[in-house]
PDB file of C-alpha atoms and ligand atoms in Angstrom:
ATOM      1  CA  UNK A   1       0.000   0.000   0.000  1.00 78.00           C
ATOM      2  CA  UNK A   2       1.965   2.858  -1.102  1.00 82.00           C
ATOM      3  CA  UNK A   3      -1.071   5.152  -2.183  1.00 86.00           C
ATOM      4  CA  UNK A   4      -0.561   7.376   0.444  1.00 91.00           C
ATOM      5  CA  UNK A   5       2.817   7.757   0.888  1.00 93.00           C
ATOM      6  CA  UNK A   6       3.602  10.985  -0.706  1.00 93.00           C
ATOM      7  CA  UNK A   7       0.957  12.535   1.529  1.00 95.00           C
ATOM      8  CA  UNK A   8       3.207  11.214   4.616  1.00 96.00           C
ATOM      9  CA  UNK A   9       6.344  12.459   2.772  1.00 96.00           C
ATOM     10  CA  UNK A  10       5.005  15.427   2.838  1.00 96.00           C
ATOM     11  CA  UNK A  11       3.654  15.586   6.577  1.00 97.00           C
ATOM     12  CA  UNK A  12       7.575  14.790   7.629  1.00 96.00           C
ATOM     13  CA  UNK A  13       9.231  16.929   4.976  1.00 96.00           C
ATOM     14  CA  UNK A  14       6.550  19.775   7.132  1.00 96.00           C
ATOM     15  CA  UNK A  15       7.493  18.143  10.568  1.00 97.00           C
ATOM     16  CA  UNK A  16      11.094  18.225  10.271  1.00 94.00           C
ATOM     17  CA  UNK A  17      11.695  21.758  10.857  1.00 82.00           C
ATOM     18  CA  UNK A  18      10.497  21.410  14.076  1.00 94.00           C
ATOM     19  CA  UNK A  19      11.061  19.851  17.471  1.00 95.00           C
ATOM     20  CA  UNK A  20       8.430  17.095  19.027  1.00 96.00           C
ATOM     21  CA  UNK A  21       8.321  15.117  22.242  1.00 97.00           C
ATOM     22  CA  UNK A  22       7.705  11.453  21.317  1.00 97.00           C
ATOM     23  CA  UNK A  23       6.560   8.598  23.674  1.00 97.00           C
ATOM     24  CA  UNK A  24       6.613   5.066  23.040  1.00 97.00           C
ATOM     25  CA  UNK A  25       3.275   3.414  23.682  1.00 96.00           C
ATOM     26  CA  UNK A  26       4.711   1.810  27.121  1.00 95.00           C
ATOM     27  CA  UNK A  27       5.352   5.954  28.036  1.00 96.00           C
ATOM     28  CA  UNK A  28       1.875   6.939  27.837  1.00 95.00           C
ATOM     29  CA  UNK A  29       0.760   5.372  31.070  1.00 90.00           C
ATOM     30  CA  UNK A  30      -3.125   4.627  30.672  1.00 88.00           C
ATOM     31  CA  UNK A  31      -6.228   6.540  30.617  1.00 95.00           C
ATOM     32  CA  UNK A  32      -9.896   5.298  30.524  1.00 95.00           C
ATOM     33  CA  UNK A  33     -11.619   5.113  26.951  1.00 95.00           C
ATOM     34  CA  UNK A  34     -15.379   5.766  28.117  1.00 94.00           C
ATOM     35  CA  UNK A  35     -16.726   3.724  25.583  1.00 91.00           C
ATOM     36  CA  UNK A  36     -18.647   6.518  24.179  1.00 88.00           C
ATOM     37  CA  UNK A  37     -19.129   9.663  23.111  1.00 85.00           C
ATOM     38  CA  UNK A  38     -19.091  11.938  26.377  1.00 88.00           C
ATOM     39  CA  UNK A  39     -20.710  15.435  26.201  1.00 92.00           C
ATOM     40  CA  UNK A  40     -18.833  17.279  28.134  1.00 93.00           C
ATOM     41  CA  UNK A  41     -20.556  21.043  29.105  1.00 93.00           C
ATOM     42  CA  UNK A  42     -19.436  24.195  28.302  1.00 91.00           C
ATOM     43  CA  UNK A  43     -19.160  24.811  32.275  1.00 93.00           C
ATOM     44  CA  UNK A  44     -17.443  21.990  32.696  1.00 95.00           C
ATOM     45  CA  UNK A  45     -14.854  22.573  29.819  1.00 94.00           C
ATOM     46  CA  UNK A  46     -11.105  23.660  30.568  1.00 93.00           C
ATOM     47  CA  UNK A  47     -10.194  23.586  27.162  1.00 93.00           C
ATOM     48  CA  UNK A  48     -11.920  24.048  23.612  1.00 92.00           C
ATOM     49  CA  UNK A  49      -9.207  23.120  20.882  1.00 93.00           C
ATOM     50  CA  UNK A  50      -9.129  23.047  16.980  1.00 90.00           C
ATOM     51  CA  UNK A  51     -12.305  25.475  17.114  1.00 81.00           C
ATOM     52  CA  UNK A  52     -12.813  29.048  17.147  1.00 80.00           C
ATOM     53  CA  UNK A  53     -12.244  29.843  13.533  1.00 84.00           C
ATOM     54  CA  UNK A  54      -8.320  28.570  13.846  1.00 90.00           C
ATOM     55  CA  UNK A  55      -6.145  26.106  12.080  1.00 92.00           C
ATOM     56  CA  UNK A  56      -7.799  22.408  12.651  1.00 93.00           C
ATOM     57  CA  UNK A  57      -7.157  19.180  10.686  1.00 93.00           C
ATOM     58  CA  UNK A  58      -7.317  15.619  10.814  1.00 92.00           C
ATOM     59  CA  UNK A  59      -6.072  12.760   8.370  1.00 93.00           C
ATOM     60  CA  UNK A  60      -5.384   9.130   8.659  1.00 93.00           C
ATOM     61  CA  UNK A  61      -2.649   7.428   6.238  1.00 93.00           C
ATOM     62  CA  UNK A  62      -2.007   3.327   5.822  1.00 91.00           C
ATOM     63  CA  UNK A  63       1.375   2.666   4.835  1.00 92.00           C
ATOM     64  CA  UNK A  64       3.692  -0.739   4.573  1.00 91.00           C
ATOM     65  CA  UNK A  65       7.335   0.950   3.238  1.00 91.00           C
ATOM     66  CA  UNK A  66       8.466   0.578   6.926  1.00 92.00           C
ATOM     67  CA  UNK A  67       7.560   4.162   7.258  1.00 92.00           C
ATOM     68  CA  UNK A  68       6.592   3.266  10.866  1.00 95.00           C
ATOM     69  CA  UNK A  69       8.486   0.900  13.285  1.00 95.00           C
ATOM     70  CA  UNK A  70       7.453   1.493  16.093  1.00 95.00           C
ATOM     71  CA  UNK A  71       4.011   2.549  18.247  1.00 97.00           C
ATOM     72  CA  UNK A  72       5.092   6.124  19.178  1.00 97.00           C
ATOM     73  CA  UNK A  73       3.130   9.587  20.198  1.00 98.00           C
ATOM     74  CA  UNK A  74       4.851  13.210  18.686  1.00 98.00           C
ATOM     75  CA  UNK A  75       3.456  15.799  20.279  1.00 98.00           C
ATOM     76  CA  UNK A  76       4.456  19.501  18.594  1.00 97.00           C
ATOM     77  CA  UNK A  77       3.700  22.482  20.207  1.00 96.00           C
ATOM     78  CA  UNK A  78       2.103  22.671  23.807  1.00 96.00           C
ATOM     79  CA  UNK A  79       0.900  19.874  25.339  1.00 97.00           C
ATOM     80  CA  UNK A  80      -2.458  19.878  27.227  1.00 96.00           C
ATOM     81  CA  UNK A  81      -1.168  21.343  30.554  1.00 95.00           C
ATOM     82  CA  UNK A  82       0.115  24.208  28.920  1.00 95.00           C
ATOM     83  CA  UNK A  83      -2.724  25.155  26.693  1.00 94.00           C
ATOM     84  CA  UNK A  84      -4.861  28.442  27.536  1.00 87.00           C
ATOM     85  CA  UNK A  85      -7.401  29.580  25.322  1.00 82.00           C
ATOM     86  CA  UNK A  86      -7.955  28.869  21.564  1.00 86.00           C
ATOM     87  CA  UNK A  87      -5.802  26.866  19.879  1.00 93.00           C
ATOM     88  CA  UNK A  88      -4.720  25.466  16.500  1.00 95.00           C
ATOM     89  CA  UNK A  89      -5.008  21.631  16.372  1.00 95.00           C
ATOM     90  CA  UNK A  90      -4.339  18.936  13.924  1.00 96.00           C
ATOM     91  CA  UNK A  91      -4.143  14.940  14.795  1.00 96.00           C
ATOM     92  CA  UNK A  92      -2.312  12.849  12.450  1.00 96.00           C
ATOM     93  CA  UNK A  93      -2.446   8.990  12.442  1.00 96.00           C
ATOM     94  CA  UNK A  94      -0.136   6.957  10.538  1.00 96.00           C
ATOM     95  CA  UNK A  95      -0.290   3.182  10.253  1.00 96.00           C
ATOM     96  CA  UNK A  96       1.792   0.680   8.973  1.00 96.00           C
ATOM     97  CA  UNK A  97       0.275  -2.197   7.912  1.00 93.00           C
ATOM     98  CA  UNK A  98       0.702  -6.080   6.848  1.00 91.00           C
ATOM     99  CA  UNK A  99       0.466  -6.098   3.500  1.00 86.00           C
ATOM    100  CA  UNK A 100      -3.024  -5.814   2.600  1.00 79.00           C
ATOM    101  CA  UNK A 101      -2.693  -7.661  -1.042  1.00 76.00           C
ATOM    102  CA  UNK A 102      -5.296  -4.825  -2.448  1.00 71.00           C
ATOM    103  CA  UNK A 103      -4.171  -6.000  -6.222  1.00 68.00           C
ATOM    104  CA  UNK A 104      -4.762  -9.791  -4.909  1.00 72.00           C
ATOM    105  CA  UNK A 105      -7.755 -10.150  -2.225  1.00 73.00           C
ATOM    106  CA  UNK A 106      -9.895  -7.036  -2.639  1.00 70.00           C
ATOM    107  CA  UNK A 107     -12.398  -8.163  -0.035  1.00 73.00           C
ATOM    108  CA  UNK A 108      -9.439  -8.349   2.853  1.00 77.00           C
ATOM    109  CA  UNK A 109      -8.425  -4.778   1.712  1.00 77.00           C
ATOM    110  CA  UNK A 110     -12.011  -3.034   1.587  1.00 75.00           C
ATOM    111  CA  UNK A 111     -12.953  -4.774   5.236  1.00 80.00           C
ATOM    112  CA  UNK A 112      -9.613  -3.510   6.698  1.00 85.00           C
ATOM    113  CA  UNK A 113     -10.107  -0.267   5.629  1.00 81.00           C
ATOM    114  CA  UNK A 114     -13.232  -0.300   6.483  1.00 80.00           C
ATOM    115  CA  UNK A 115     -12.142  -1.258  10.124  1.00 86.00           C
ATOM    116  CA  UNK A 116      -9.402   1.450  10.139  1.00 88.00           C
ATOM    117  CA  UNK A 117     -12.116   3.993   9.775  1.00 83.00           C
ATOM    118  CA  UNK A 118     -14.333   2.593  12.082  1.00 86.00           C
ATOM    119  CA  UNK A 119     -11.682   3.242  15.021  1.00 89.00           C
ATOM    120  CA  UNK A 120     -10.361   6.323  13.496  1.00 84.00           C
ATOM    121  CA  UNK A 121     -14.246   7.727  15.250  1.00 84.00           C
ATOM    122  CA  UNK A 122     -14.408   5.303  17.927  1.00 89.00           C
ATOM    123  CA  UNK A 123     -11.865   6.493  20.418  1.00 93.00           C
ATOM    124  CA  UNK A 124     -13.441   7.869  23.411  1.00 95.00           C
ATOM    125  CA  UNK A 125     -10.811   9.219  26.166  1.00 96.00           C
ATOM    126  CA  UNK A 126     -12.069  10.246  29.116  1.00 97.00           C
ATOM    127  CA  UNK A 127     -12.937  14.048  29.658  1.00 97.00           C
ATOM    128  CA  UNK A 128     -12.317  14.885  25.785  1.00 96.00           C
ATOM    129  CA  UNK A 129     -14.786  14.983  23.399  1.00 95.00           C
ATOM    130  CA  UNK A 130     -14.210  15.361  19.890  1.00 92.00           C
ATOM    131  CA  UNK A 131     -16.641  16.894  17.067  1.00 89.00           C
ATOM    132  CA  UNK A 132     -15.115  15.822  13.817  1.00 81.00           C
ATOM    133  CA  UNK A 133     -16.524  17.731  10.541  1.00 75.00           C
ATOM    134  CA  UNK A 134     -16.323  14.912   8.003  1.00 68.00           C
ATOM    135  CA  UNK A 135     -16.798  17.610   5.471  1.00 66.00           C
ATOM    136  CA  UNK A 136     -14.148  19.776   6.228  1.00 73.00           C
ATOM    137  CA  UNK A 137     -11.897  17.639   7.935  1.00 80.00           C
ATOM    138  CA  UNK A 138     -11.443  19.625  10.963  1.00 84.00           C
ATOM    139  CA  UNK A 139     -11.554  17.961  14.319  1.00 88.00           C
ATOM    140  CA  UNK A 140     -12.032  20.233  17.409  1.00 91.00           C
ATOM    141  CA  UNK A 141     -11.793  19.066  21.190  1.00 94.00           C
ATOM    142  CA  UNK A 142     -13.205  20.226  24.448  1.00 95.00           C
ATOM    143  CA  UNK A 143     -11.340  18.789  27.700  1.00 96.00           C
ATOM    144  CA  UNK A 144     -13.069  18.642  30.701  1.00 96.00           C
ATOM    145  CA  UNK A 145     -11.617  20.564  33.933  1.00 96.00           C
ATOM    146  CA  UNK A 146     -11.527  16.885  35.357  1.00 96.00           C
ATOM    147  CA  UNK A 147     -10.081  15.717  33.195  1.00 97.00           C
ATOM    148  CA  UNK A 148      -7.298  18.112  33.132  1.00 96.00           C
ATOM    149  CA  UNK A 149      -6.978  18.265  36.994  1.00 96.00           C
ATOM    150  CA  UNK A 150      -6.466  14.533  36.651  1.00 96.00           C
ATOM    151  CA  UNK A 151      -3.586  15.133  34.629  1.00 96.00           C
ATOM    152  CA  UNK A 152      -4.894  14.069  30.672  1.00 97.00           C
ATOM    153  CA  UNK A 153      -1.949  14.731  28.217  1.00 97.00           C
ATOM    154  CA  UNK A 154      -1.830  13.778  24.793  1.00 97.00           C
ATOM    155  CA  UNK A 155       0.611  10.854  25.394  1.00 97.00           C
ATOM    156  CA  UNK A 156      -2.127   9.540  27.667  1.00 97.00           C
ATOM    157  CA  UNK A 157      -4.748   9.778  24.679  1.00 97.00           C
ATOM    158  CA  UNK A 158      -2.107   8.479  21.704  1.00 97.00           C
ATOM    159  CA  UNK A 159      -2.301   5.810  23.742  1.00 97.00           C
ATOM    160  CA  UNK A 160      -5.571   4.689  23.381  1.00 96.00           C
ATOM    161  CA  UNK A 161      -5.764   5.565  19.604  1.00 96.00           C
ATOM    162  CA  UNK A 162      -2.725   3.505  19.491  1.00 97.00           C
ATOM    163  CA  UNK A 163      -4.250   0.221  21.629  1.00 96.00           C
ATOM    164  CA  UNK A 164      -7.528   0.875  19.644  1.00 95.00           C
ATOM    165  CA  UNK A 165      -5.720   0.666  16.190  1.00 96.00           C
ATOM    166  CA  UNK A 166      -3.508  -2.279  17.423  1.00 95.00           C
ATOM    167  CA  UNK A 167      -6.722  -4.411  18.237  1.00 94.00           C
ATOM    168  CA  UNK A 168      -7.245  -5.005  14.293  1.00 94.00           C
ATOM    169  CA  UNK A 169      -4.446  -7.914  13.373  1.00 92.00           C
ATOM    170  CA  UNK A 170      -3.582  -5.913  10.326  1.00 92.00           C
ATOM    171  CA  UNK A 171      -1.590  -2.881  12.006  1.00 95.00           C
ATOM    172  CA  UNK A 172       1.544  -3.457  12.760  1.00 96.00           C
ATOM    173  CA  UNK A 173       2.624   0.044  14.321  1.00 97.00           C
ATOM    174  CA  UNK A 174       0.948   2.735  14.929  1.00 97.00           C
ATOM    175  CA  UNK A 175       2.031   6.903  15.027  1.00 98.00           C
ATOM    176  CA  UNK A 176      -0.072   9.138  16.112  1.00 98.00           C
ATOM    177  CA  UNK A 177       0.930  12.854  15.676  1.00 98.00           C
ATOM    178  CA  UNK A 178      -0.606  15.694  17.830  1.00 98.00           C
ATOM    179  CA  UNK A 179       0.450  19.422  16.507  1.00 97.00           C
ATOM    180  CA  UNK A 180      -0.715  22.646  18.279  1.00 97.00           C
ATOM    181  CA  UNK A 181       1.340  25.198  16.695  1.00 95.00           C
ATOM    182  CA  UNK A 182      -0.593  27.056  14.025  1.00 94.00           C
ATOM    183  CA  UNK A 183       2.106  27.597  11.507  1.00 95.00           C
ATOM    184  CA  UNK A 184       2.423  23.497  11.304  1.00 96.00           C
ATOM    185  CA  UNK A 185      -1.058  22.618  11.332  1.00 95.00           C
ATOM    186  CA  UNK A 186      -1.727  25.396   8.667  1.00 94.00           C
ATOM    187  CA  UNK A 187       1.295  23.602   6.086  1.00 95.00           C
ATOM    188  CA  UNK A 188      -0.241  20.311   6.623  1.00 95.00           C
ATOM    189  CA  UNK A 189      -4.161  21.264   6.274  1.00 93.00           C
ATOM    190  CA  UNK A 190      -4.286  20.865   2.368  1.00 92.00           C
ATOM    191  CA  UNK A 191      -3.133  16.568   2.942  1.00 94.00           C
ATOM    192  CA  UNK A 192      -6.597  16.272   4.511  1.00 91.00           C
ATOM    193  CA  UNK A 193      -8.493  16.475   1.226  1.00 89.00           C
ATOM    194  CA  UNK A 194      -5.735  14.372  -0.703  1.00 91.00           C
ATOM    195  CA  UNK A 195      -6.124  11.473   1.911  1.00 90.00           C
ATOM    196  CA  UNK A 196      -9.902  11.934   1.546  1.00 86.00           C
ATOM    197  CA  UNK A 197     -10.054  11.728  -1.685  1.00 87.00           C
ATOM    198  CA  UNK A 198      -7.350   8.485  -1.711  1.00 88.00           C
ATOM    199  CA  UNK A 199      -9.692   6.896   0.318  1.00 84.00           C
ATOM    200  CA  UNK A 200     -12.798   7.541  -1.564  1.00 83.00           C
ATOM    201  CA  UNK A 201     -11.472   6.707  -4.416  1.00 85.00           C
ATOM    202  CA  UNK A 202      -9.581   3.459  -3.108  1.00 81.00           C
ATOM    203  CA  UNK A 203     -13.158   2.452  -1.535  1.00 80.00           C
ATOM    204  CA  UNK A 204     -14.807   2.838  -4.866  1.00 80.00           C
ATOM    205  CA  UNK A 205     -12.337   1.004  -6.430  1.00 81.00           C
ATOM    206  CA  UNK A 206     -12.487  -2.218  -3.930  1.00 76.00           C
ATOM    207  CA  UNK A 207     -16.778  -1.655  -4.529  1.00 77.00           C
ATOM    208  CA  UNK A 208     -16.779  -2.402  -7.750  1.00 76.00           C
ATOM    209  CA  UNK A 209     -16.735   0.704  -9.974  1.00 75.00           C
ATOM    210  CA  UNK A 210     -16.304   0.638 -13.923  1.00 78.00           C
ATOM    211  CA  UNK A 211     -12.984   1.169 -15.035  1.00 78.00           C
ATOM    212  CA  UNK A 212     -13.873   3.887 -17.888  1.00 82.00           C
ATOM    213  CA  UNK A 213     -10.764   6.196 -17.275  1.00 84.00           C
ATOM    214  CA  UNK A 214     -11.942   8.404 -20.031  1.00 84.00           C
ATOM    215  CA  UNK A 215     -14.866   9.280 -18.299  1.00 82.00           C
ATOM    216  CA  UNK A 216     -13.846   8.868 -15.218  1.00 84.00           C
ATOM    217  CA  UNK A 217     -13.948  11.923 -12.318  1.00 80.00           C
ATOM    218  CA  UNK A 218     -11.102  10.553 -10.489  1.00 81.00           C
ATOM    219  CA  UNK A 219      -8.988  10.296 -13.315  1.00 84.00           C
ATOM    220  CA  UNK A 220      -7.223  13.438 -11.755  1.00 82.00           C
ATOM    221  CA  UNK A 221      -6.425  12.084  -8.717  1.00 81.00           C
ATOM    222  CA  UNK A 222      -5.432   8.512 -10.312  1.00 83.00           C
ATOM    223  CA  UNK A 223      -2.655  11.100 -12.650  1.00 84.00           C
ATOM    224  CA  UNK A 224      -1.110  12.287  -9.361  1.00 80.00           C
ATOM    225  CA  UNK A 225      -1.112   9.234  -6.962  1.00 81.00           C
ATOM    226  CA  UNK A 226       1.030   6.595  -7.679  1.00 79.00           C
ATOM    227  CA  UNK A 227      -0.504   2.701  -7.880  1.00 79.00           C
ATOM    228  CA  UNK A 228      -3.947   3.607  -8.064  1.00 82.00           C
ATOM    229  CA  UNK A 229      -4.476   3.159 -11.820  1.00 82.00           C
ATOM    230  CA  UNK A 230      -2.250  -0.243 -11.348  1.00 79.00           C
ATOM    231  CA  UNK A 231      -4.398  -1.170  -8.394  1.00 78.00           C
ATOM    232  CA  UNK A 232      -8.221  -0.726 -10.091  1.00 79.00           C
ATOM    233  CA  UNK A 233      -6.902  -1.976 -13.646  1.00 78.00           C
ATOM    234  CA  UNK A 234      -5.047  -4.805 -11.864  1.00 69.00           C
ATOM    235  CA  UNK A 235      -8.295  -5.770 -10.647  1.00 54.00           C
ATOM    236  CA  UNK A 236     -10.341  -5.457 -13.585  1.00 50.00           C
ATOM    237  CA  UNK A 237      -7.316  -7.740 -15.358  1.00 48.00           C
ATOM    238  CA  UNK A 238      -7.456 -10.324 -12.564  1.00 49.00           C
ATOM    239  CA  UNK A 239     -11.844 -10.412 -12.397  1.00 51.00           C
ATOM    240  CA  UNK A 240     -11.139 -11.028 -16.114  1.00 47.00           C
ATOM    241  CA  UNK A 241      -9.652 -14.582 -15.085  1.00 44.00           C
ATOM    242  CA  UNK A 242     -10.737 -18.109 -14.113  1.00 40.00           C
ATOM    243  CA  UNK A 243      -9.644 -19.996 -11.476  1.00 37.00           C
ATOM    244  CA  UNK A 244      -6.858 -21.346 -13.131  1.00 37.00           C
ATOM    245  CA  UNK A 245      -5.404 -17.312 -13.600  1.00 38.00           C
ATOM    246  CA  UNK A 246      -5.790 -17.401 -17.278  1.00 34.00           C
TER     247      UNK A 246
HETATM  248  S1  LIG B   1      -7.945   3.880 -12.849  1.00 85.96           S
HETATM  249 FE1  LIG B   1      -9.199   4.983 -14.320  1.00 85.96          FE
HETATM  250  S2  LIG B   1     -11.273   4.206 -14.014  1.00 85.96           S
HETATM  251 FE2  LIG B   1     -10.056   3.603 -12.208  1.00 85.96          FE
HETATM  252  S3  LIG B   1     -10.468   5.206 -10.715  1.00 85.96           S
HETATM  253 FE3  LIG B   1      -8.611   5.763 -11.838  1.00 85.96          FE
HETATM  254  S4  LIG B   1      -9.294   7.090 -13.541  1.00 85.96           S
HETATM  255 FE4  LIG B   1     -11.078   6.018 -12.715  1.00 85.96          FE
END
């Protein structure tokens, strides 16, 4: 799966110019996933991030070039503690991945990344509640003076997105990147809608859809990202055969 790895190219090329704090997964101590979403009140809030008209961006990216060896948090800018006020925010997950044979076993490959996006919304740390706009791929969070005053940092909550992801046999490591300084988060905003459109695209593909490039309306994307023409006319090549692959 190498469709999206210009998008994380481009997230480190960003990244590198800066400093993080990283964690390895046995750093991030543990913190309770609720089990579901927790509405946490304005009066009870400490913290609103990602919202009030600033920077705010989430994206998810599947890899297998070894991109990722390791389950690790990077945390760029303030951490939780430190925050006051309004804030930038962006959360970036990248997972490495067995190979998931998309050009050979296009069921295993749609249900996988159909379970990838299942837990990328079903992560639910205590004290933070997260509003993600599908639409415009923002993702804002409001932390709950509790939750702050027993001590939640975004280690603590990689964490869980990390155990979460790690429950599905197919990851193999997991990184989850949390940036609050607005100059990063405002570089790395535009990979959103590339990943989204990978994915769309990629489902599509693994549904079923004709393979008309001439009157196609992803053949943009399928120009710029590399394998995705090989992967859906691979497939249409390999439907075209019996069982004996001829
Ligand atoms: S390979 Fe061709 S038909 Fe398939 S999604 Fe890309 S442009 Fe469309």
């Amino acid at each position: 799966m190498k469709l999206y790895d210009n998008v994380i190219a481009h997230t480190r090329e960003v990244l590198a110019e800066s400093s993080c704090k990283s964690y390895e997964l046995s750093e991030t101590g543990s913190w309770k996933d609720v089990g579901n979403s927790e509405f946490i009140m304005l009066r009870d809030a400490a913290l609103e991030i990602g919202g009030s008209g600033l920077p705010s961006v989430n994206y998810t990216c599947v890899t297998t070039s070894g991109e990722v060896t390791g389950d690790e948090v990077l945390v760029y800018g303030k951490d939780i503690a430190s925050l006051s006020g309004a804030t930038a925010f962006a959360r970036i997950v990248i997972l490495e991945t067995e190979d998931l044979e998309e050009d050979k076993d296009q069921e295993k490959a749609f249900q996988t990344i159909r379970n990838l996006e299942f837990v990328r919304y079903h992560v639910f740390p205590a004290g933070y509640m997260v509003r993600v706009s599908a639409k415009s791929n923002q993702e804002q969070v409001r932390i709950s003076r509790k939750a702050l005053k027993a001590g939640i940092s975004f280690a603590k909550v990689g964490g869980l997105y990390i155990r979460k992801y790690k429950a599905l046999p197919e990851v193999r490591h997991v990184r989850v990147i949390f940036i609050t300084e607005k100059e990063l988060v405002e570089k790395l905003m535009e990979n959103a809608d590339k990943v989204d459109s990978i994915t769309r695209t990629l489902t599509h593909i693994l549904d079923g859809m004709p393979t008309d490039c001439g009157h196609c309306s992803m053949k943009k994307l399928c120009d710029e990202v590399e394998g995705m023409k090989e992967l859906h006319l691979g497939k249409r090549k390999t439907e075209g055969k019996n069982e004996a692959g001829i």
